Amino acid sequence: MADSIRHINLSHVVLPLKTAISDAKVFTGRQKPMTEVHFLFAEITTADGLEGVGFSYSKRAGGPAQFAHAKQVADNLIGENPSDIGKLFVKLEWAGASVGRSGVAIQALAAIDVALWDLKSKRAGLPLSKLIGSHRDSVRTYNTSGGFLNAPLDEVIENASRSREAGIGGIKIKVGHPDRNVDMTRLTAMREHLGDDFPLMVDANQQWDRPTAMRMCRAMEPFNLIWIEEPLDAYDYEGHADLARVIDTPIATGEMLASVAEHLKLIDTKSCDVIQPDCPRVGGITEFLRLTTIAAQAGLQLAPHFAMEIHCHLAATYPIEPWVEHFDWLDPLFNERMQIADGRMIVSDRPGLGVTISDQLRAWTVDTFEVGAR
Ligand SMILES: [Mg+2]
């Protein structure tokens, strides 16, 4: 008899950051420094005793809303075959149809979708990447967390050295400071520190207007950057397309988009060279794969945003050599650590995502909800 979903446990987890961090959005006064990250964890158990774990997240507002939405729809899964992931995702979308197919509504489903994929891979005895179909067993990785704008330049340089010594293959620094000279000073110092060829990226976090973005992208052309990220507002498709057309340095964007439909418009309008979907933010693995199939067809490079524990597997399945963002913030939530060597993140060979929930995650859990029989 086919297996069936017996029990679902949802957890709202609040992870405190060691230091409050600021990117350009804080320096332009649009956001407060970030002090914590909210997570929605889904743990799914089946009649056969298999377990899957998945998560979604929110920075600043939105975490409690994701948890509340997931609570309302989760009981639709009890008794269903956990391998019917496509059908179940659509069923959950219909359960919440009134609040749409983007943003919080599908981010709440993402935790469940990821858990179902984790469970299916474990049933097959395969890492998630192998279940989907891998192109490689390790992925180029770069560090972001050392390059925030709140950190003084000498600290950013020290962080870059530490990342490189740990085997990380690229460094991204934040730009988009209201004083453009600050950006150019920090970039010049970092390029000098790393040497001409070490992979280096910049991220303006959407804080330039169109004329500033054009000037800054042109000024940054000599720095041999791997990409310039979010030079404009995330929804300025036309502005990004203008830059992508005239700037030699690849233009990257997509992390803030909250559905596959929004990403497809990026592809249709030729708005970027590097697409940066975020699996939990676009609704989970089912949705992410729908998008990356089309992105690969369009010849785009891939550099998923955040959540390396999921994205390392997904990037390994992309036909064009991708980059994965190394963020160690989530380390305390899991018992395992991502392995890094020679500039690359090694895809775990453990079944599923290859992560198990830590005691620290339980300690940081502020609310739980259960449905079904244990
Ligand atoms: Mg970014």
Tab-separated table of C-alpha atoms and ligand atoms in Angstrom:
chain	number	residue	atom	x	y	z
A	1	MET	CA	0.000	0.000	0.000
A	2	ALA	CA	1.242	3.505	-0.766
A	3	ASP	CA	2.684	5.467	2.118
A	4	SER	CA	0.631	8.357	3.527
A	5	ILE	CA	1.302	11.556	5.472
A	6	ARG	CA	0.485	10.959	9.136
A	7	HIS	CA	1.738	13.977	11.059
A	8	ILE	CA	3.029	17.495	10.433
A	9	ASN	CA	4.877	19.646	12.944
A	10	LEU	CA	5.338	23.338	12.187
A	11	SER	CA	7.773	25.521	14.130
A	12	HIS	CA	8.272	29.270	14.167
A	13	VAL	CA	11.940	29.835	14.985
A	14	VAL	CA	13.692	33.154	15.617
A	15	LEU	CA	17.448	33.116	15.057
A	16	PRO	CA	19.331	36.048	16.623
A	17	LEU	CA	22.257	37.473	14.638
A	18	LYS	CA	25.561	37.963	16.500
A	19	THR	CA	25.831	41.526	15.184
A	20	ALA	CA	23.120	43.736	13.701
A	21	ILE	CA	23.878	43.977	9.987
A	22	SER	CA	23.218	46.736	7.466
A	23	ASP	CA	23.267	46.831	3.694
A	24	ALA	CA	22.537	49.822	1.456
A	25	LYS	CA	18.817	49.756	2.346
A	26	VAL	CA	19.714	50.787	5.894
A	27	PHE	CA	22.156	53.479	4.763
A	28	THR	CA	19.468	55.039	2.554
A	29	GLY	CA	17.072	54.969	5.526
A	30	ARG	CA	14.626	52.450	4.067
A	31	GLN	CA	15.185	49.676	6.586
A	32	LYS	CA	16.438	49.235	10.141
A	33	PRO	CA	19.577	47.147	10.794
A	34	MET	CA	18.723	43.441	10.809
A	35	THR	CA	19.027	41.682	14.165
A	36	GLU	CA	17.259	38.342	13.609
A	37	VAL	CA	15.903	35.955	10.981
A	38	HIS	CA	12.522	34.211	11.310
A	39	PHE	CA	12.112	30.619	10.100
A	40	LEU	CA	9.148	28.380	9.427
A	41	PHE	CA	10.181	24.741	9.797
A	42	ALA	CA	7.982	21.868	8.608
A	43	GLU	CA	8.583	18.301	9.768
A	44	ILE	CA	6.475	15.686	8.011
A	45	THR	CA	6.104	12.080	9.207
A	46	THR	CA	4.543	9.261	7.196
A	47	ALA	CA	2.714	6.043	8.113
A	48	ASP	CA	5.862	4.117	7.086
A	49	GLY	CA	7.859	6.144	9.612
A	50	LEU	CA	9.820	8.295	7.141
A	51	GLU	CA	10.525	11.914	8.040
A	52	GLY	CA	11.121	15.017	5.940
A	53	VAL	CA	12.271	18.461	7.056
A	54	GLY	CA	11.983	21.742	5.201
A	55	PHE	CA	12.104	25.421	5.949
A	56	SER	CA	11.217	28.850	4.747
A	57	TYR	CA	12.334	32.149	6.226
A	58	SER	CA	11.721	35.848	6.495
A	59	LYS	CA	14.027	38.753	7.203
A	60	ARG	CA	12.403	41.554	9.212
A	61	ALA	CA	8.563	41.320	8.971
A	62	GLY	CA	6.653	38.281	7.687
A	63	GLY	CA	7.764	35.314	9.796
A	64	PRO	CA	4.612	35.098	11.967
A	65	ALA	CA	2.450	35.437	8.819
A	66	GLN	CA	4.215	32.517	7.099
A	67	PHE	CA	3.671	30.385	10.217
A	68	ALA	CA	-0.012	31.401	10.475
A	69	HIS	CA	-0.705	30.569	6.814
A	70	ALA	CA	1.034	27.186	6.999
A	71	LYS	CA	-1.028	26.323	10.117
A	72	GLN	CA	-4.255	26.938	8.207
A	73	VAL	CA	-3.434	24.775	5.183
A	74	ALA	CA	-1.343	21.916	6.662
A	75	ASP	CA	-4.276	19.595	7.468
A	76	ASN	CA	-4.987	19.256	3.720
A	77	LEU	CA	-1.973	16.936	3.538
A	78	ILE	CA	-2.957	14.374	6.161
A	79	GLY	CA	-3.594	10.980	4.538
A	80	GLU	CA	-2.116	12.045	1.177
A	81	ASN	CA	0.668	10.170	-0.631
A	82	PRO	CA	3.843	12.200	0.173
A	83	SER	CA	5.378	11.365	-3.206
A	84	ASP	CA	2.649	13.276	-5.076
A	85	ILE	CA	4.494	16.551	-4.522
A	86	GLY	CA	3.191	18.379	-7.588
A	87	LYS	CA	-0.407	17.547	-6.769
A	88	LEU	CA	0.038	18.461	-3.112
A	89	PHE	CA	1.635	21.819	-3.910
A	90	VAL	CA	-1.318	22.744	-6.130
A	91	LYS	CA	-3.767	21.528	-3.471
A	92	LEU	CA	-2.146	23.855	-0.917
A	93	GLU	CA	-2.157	26.733	-3.419
A	94	TRP	CA	-5.914	26.261	-3.867
A	95	ALA	CA	-6.427	26.109	-0.117
A	96	GLY	CA	-4.955	29.614	0.067
A	97	ALA	CA	-6.108	30.848	-3.346
A	98	SER	CA	-7.719	33.952	-1.882
A	99	VAL	CA	-4.312	35.349	-0.855
A	100	GLY	CA	-2.656	34.597	-4.170
A	101	ARG	CA	0.276	32.637	-5.563
A	102	SER	CA	3.188	34.792	-4.501
A	103	GLY	CA	4.870	36.190	-1.407
A	104	VAL	CA	3.886	35.033	2.076
A	105	ALA	CA	1.176	32.710	0.721
A	106	ILE	CA	3.595	30.499	-1.214
A	107	GLN	CA	6.533	31.040	1.144
A	108	ALA	CA	4.403	29.314	3.790
A	109	LEU	CA	4.042	26.376	1.380
A	110	ALA	CA	7.766	26.340	0.619
A	111	ALA	CA	8.682	24.826	4.001
A	112	ILE	CA	6.219	21.974	3.367
A	113	ASP	CA	7.340	21.480	-0.251
A	114	VAL	CA	11.013	21.301	0.767
A	115	ALA	CA	10.115	18.771	3.495
A	116	LEU	CA	8.291	16.606	0.925
A	117	TRP	CA	11.344	16.625	-1.377
A	118	ASP	CA	13.624	15.804	1.567
A	119	LEU	CA	11.337	12.915	2.448
A	120	LYS	CA	11.193	11.613	-1.119
A	121	SER	CA	14.998	11.664	-1.433
A	122	LYS	CA	15.354	9.814	1.856
A	123	ARG	CA	12.888	7.179	0.638
A	124	ALA	CA	15.061	6.740	-2.464
A	125	GLY	CA	18.210	6.684	-0.299
A	126	LEU	CA	19.646	9.548	-2.378
A	127	PRO	CA	20.891	13.062	-1.725
A	128	LEU	CA	18.329	15.587	-3.023
A	129	SER	CA	20.655	16.612	-5.876
A	130	LYS	CA	20.917	13.004	-7.088
A	131	LEU	CA	17.159	12.466	-6.890
A	132	ILE	CA	16.632	15.497	-9.147
A	133	GLY	CA	19.661	14.747	-11.367
A	134	SER	CA	23.118	16.246	-10.756
A	135	HIS	CA	25.598	17.865	-13.079
A	136	ARG	CA	28.318	18.015	-10.400
A	137	ASP	CA	29.115	16.991	-6.815
A	138	SER	CA	30.446	20.379	-5.695
A	139	VAL	CA	29.540	23.966	-6.517
A	140	ARG	CA	31.595	27.181	-6.631
A	141	THR	CA	30.911	29.169	-3.493
A	142	TYR	CA	31.431	32.768	-2.405
A	143	ASN	CA	31.088	34.646	0.868
A	144	THR	CA	28.687	37.540	1.472
A	145	SER	CA	28.403	37.779	5.241
A	146	GLY	CA	31.864	39.352	5.680
A	147	GLY	CA	31.180	42.292	3.382
A	148	PHE	CA	28.261	44.221	4.885
A	149	LEU	CA	28.330	48.025	4.861
A	150	ASN	CA	28.207	48.345	8.650
A	151	ALA	CA	31.621	46.630	8.896
A	152	PRO	CA	34.639	48.970	8.634
A	153	LEU	CA	36.935	48.360	5.653
A	154	ASP	CA	39.761	46.741	7.633
A	155	GLU	CA	37.274	44.254	9.106
A	156	VAL	CA	35.832	43.476	5.651
A	157	ILE	CA	39.360	42.802	4.376
A	158	GLU	CA	40.117	40.595	7.359
A	159	ASN	CA	36.850	38.682	6.791
A	160	ALA	CA	37.808	38.153	3.138
A	161	SER	CA	41.174	36.713	4.154
A	162	ARG	CA	39.485	34.365	6.599
A	163	SER	CA	36.994	33.201	3.931
A	164	ARG	CA	39.738	32.593	1.393
A	165	GLU	CA	41.798	30.636	3.933
A	166	ALA	CA	38.697	28.510	4.667
A	167	GLY	CA	38.589	27.537	0.981
A	168	ILE	CA	35.761	29.798	-0.142
A	169	GLY	CA	36.128	30.667	-3.822
A	170	GLY	CA	34.793	34.220	-4.089
A	171	ILE	CA	34.063	37.386	-2.101
A	172	LYS	CA	31.053	39.653	-2.410
A	173	ILE	CA	30.992	43.084	-0.832
A	174	LYS	CA	28.052	45.395	-0.323
A	175	VAL	CA	27.945	48.714	-2.166
A	176	GLY	CA	25.113	51.204	-2.729
A	177	HIS	CA	26.332	53.565	-0.002
A	178	PRO	CA	24.790	57.039	-0.440
A	179	ASP	CA	28.368	58.354	-0.805
A	180	ARG	CA	29.600	56.738	-4.032
A	181	ASN	CA	33.214	57.427	-3.029
A	182	VAL	CA	32.802	55.037	-0.102
A	183	ASP	CA	31.832	52.264	-2.549
A	184	MET	CA	34.753	52.954	-4.865
A	185	THR	CA	37.259	53.160	-1.980
A	186	ARG	CA	36.106	49.844	-0.509
A	187	LEU	CA	36.010	48.127	-3.901
A	188	THR	CA	39.472	49.400	-4.877
A	189	ALA	CA	40.934	48.224	-1.563
A	190	MET	CA	39.286	44.806	-1.856
A	191	ARG	CA	40.448	44.269	-5.447
A	192	GLU	CA	43.993	45.197	-4.428
A	193	HIS	CA	43.814	42.870	-1.448
A	194	LEU	CA	42.495	39.892	-3.436
A	195	GLY	CA	44.616	40.384	-6.560
A	196	ASP	CA	43.350	40.878	-10.113
A	197	ASP	CA	41.776	37.481	-10.700
A	198	PHE	CA	40.223	36.266	-7.451
A	199	PRO	CA	36.433	36.141	-7.971
A	200	LEU	CA	34.841	39.317	-6.603
A	201	MET	CA	31.227	40.536	-6.766
A	202	VAL	CA	29.388	43.633	-5.547
A	203	ASP	CA	25.784	43.996	-4.352
A	204	ALA	CA	23.977	47.368	-4.307
A	205	ASN	CA	20.773	45.959	-2.752
A	206	GLN	CA	18.508	47.982	-5.105
A	207	GLN	CA	19.617	51.381	-3.846
A	208	TRP	CA	20.755	53.153	-7.029
A	209	ASP	CA	18.443	55.081	-9.322
A	210	ARG	CA	18.839	54.521	-13.072
A	211	PRO	CA	21.416	57.279	-13.788
A	212	THR	CA	23.491	56.355	-10.721
A	213	ALA	CA	23.362	52.662	-11.591
A	214	MET	CA	24.582	53.336	-15.129
A	215	ARG	CA	27.454	55.512	-13.893
A	216	MET	CA	28.455	53.108	-11.116
A	217	CYS	CA	28.312	50.031	-13.350
A	218	ARG	CA	30.512	51.822	-15.891
A	219	ALA	CA	32.936	52.927	-13.155
A	220	MET	CA	33.150	49.336	-11.931
A	221	GLU	CA	33.853	47.752	-15.340
A	222	PRO	CA	37.681	47.805	-14.846
A	223	PHE	CA	37.434	45.751	-11.632
A	224	ASN	CA	36.900	42.412	-13.388
A	225	LEU	CA	33.810	41.640	-11.300
A	226	ILE	CA	31.979	38.333	-11.596
A	227	TRP	CA	28.742	40.319	-11.387
A	228	ILE	CA	27.070	43.511	-10.180
A	229	GLU	CA	24.035	42.560	-8.088
A	230	GLU	CA	20.744	44.418	-7.669
A	231	PRO	CA	21.879	47.744	-9.113
A	232	LEU	CA	18.204	48.852	-9.255
A	233	ASP	CA	14.865	48.252	-7.620
A	234	ALA	CA	14.043	44.545	-7.835
A	235	TYR	CA	10.930	45.241	-9.931
A	236	ASP	CA	12.590	47.646	-12.400
A	237	TYR	CA	12.748	45.116	-15.242
A	238	GLU	CA	13.350	47.720	-17.948
A	239	GLY	CA	16.132	49.469	-16.035
A	240	HIS	CA	17.939	46.168	-15.450
A	241	ALA	CA	17.524	45.271	-19.130
A	242	ASP	CA	19.164	48.563	-20.179
A	243	LEU	CA	22.154	47.830	-17.938
A	244	ALA	CA	22.442	44.211	-19.069
A	245	ARG	CA	22.525	45.392	-22.673
A	246	VAL	CA	25.307	47.989	-22.350
A	247	ILE	CA	27.463	46.842	-19.409
A	248	ASP	CA	30.051	44.096	-20.027
A	249	THR	CA	30.098	42.999	-16.384
A	250	PRO	CA	27.249	40.512	-15.844
A	251	ILE	CA	24.167	41.983	-14.143
A	252	ALA	CA	22.629	39.821	-11.402
A	253	THR	CA	19.212	40.095	-9.781
A	254	GLY	CA	16.149	38.150	-8.645
A	255	GLU	CA	16.580	37.459	-4.925
A	256	MET	CA	13.691	39.713	-3.889
A	257	LEU	CA	11.192	38.330	-6.377
A	258	ALA	CA	8.483	36.356	-4.623
A	259	SER	CA	7.206	33.957	-7.299
A	260	VAL	CA	8.251	32.128	-10.439
A	261	ALA	CA	5.942	34.383	-12.462
A	262	GLU	CA	7.948	37.445	-11.383
A	263	HIS	CA	11.185	35.678	-12.359
A	264	LEU	CA	9.827	34.684	-15.761
A	265	LYS	CA	9.377	38.354	-16.532
A	266	LEU	CA	13.107	38.881	-15.805
A	267	ILE	CA	13.870	36.244	-18.413
A	268	ASP	CA	11.329	37.538	-20.941
A	269	THR	CA	12.671	41.087	-20.714
A	270	LYS	CA	16.364	39.988	-20.768
A	271	SER	CA	16.880	41.879	-17.502
A	272	CYS	CA	19.868	39.943	-16.166
A	273	ASP	CA	22.816	37.718	-17.029
A	274	VAL	CA	22.806	35.956	-13.660
A	275	ILE	CA	19.465	34.949	-12.161
A	276	GLN	CA	19.283	34.729	-8.371
A	277	PRO	CA	16.130	32.904	-7.292
A	278	ASP	CA	15.637	32.048	-3.642
A	279	CYS	CA	13.954	28.648	-3.269
A	280	PRO	CA	11.998	29.381	-0.061
A	281	ARG	CA	11.046	32.827	-1.376
A	282	VAL	CA	9.565	31.533	-4.661
A	283	GLY	CA	7.545	28.724	-3.042
A	284	GLY	CA	9.963	25.799	-2.646
A	285	ILE	CA	11.757	23.216	-4.752
A	286	THR	CA	8.840	22.369	-7.072
A	287	GLU	CA	8.604	26.021	-8.112
A	288	PHE	CA	12.382	26.564	-8.192
A	289	LEU	CA	12.860	23.681	-10.650
A	290	ARG	CA	10.080	24.985	-12.896
A	291	LEU	CA	12.005	28.265	-13.063
A	292	THR	CA	15.534	26.907	-13.497
A	293	THR	CA	14.462	24.706	-16.414
A	294	ILE	CA	13.457	27.873	-18.281
A	295	ALA	CA	16.440	29.931	-17.048
A	296	ALA	CA	18.867	27.310	-18.345
A	297	GLN	CA	17.069	27.253	-21.685
A	298	ALA	CA	17.561	31.038	-21.838
A	299	GLY	CA	21.296	30.587	-21.197
A	300	LEU	CA	21.335	32.436	-17.874
A	301	GLN	CA	23.890	31.881	-15.169
A	302	LEU	CA	22.525	30.858	-11.759
A	303	ALA	CA	23.459	32.117	-8.297
A	304	PRO	CA	20.674	31.296	-5.823
A	305	HIS	CA	20.215	33.644	-2.870
A	306	PHE	CA	20.845	32.606	0.801
A	307	ALA	CA	19.805	29.173	2.270
A	308	MET	CA	22.909	27.281	1.090
A	309	GLU	CA	21.669	24.103	2.791
A	310	ILE	CA	18.954	23.833	0.105
A	311	HIS	CA	20.644	25.688	-2.749
A	312	CYS	CA	23.838	23.619	-2.776
A	313	HIS	CA	21.727	20.638	-3.929
A	314	LEU	CA	19.649	22.666	-6.394
A	315	ALA	CA	22.656	24.441	-7.940
A	316	ALA	CA	24.296	21.056	-8.478
A	317	THR	CA	21.411	20.183	-10.828
A	318	TYR	CA	21.801	23.309	-13.027
A	319	PRO	CA	23.462	22.602	-16.395
A	320	ILE	CA	25.553	25.820	-16.450
A	321	GLU	CA	28.278	26.089	-13.766
A	322	PRO	CA	26.602	28.063	-10.930
A	323	TRP	CA	27.655	29.877	-7.748
A	324	VAL	CA	26.237	29.250	-4.257
A	325	GLU	CA	26.184	31.944	-1.596
A	326	HIS	CA	27.970	30.891	1.590
A	327	PHE	CA	26.096	32.194	4.647
A	328	ASP	CA	26.967	30.438	7.893
A	329	TRP	CA	24.123	32.122	9.814
A	330	LEU	CA	21.977	28.966	9.733
A	331	ASP	CA	24.741	26.701	11.093
A	332	PRO	CA	23.354	26.613	14.682
A	333	LEU	CA	19.988	25.297	13.388
A	334	PHE	CA	21.486	22.017	12.186
A	335	ASN	CA	23.759	19.274	13.501
A	336	GLU	CA	25.725	19.103	10.230
A	337	ARG	CA	28.069	21.601	8.534
A	338	MET	CA	28.520	22.291	4.827
A	339	GLN	CA	31.970	21.149	3.655
A	340	ILE	CA	34.146	23.571	1.677
A	341	ALA	CA	37.272	22.750	-0.324
A	342	ASP	CA	39.205	24.454	-3.136
A	343	GLY	CA	36.689	27.244	-3.629
A	344	ARG	CA	33.723	24.887	-3.753
A	345	MET	CA	30.901	23.690	-1.529
A	346	ILE	CA	30.635	19.918	-1.469
A	347	VAL	CA	27.141	18.520	-2.012
A	348	SER	CA	26.336	16.255	0.936
A	349	ASP	CA	26.116	12.538	0.135
A	350	ARG	CA	23.631	11.956	2.946
A	351	PRO	CA	20.056	11.142	1.841
A	352	GLY	CA	17.717	14.125	1.406
A	353	LEU	CA	18.978	17.605	2.238
A	354	GLY	CA	21.384	15.925	4.631
A	355	VAL	CA	20.496	18.076	7.627
A	356	THR	CA	18.962	17.265	10.999
A	357	ILE	CA	17.438	19.731	13.456
A	358	SER	CA	19.647	20.831	16.363
A	359	ASP	CA	18.764	21.353	20.029
A	360	GLN	CA	19.541	25.036	19.463
A	361	LEU	CA	16.753	25.241	16.879
A	362	ARG	CA	14.333	23.842	19.478
A	363	ALA	CA	15.606	26.399	22.000
A	364	TRP	CA	14.953	29.242	19.544
A	365	THR	CA	11.437	27.966	18.720
A	366	VAL	CA	8.813	30.513	19.785
A	367	ASP	CA	5.673	28.652	18.626
A	368	THR	CA	4.686	25.206	17.328
A	369	PHE	CA	1.621	23.648	15.712
A	370	GLU	CA	0.856	19.979	15.103
A	371	VAL	CA	-1.687	18.248	12.920
A	372	GLY	CA	-2.354	14.495	12.476
A	373	ALA	CA	-1.509	11.560	14.697
A	374	ARG	CA	2.043	11.102	16.026
B	1	MG	MG	21.926	40.294	-2.608
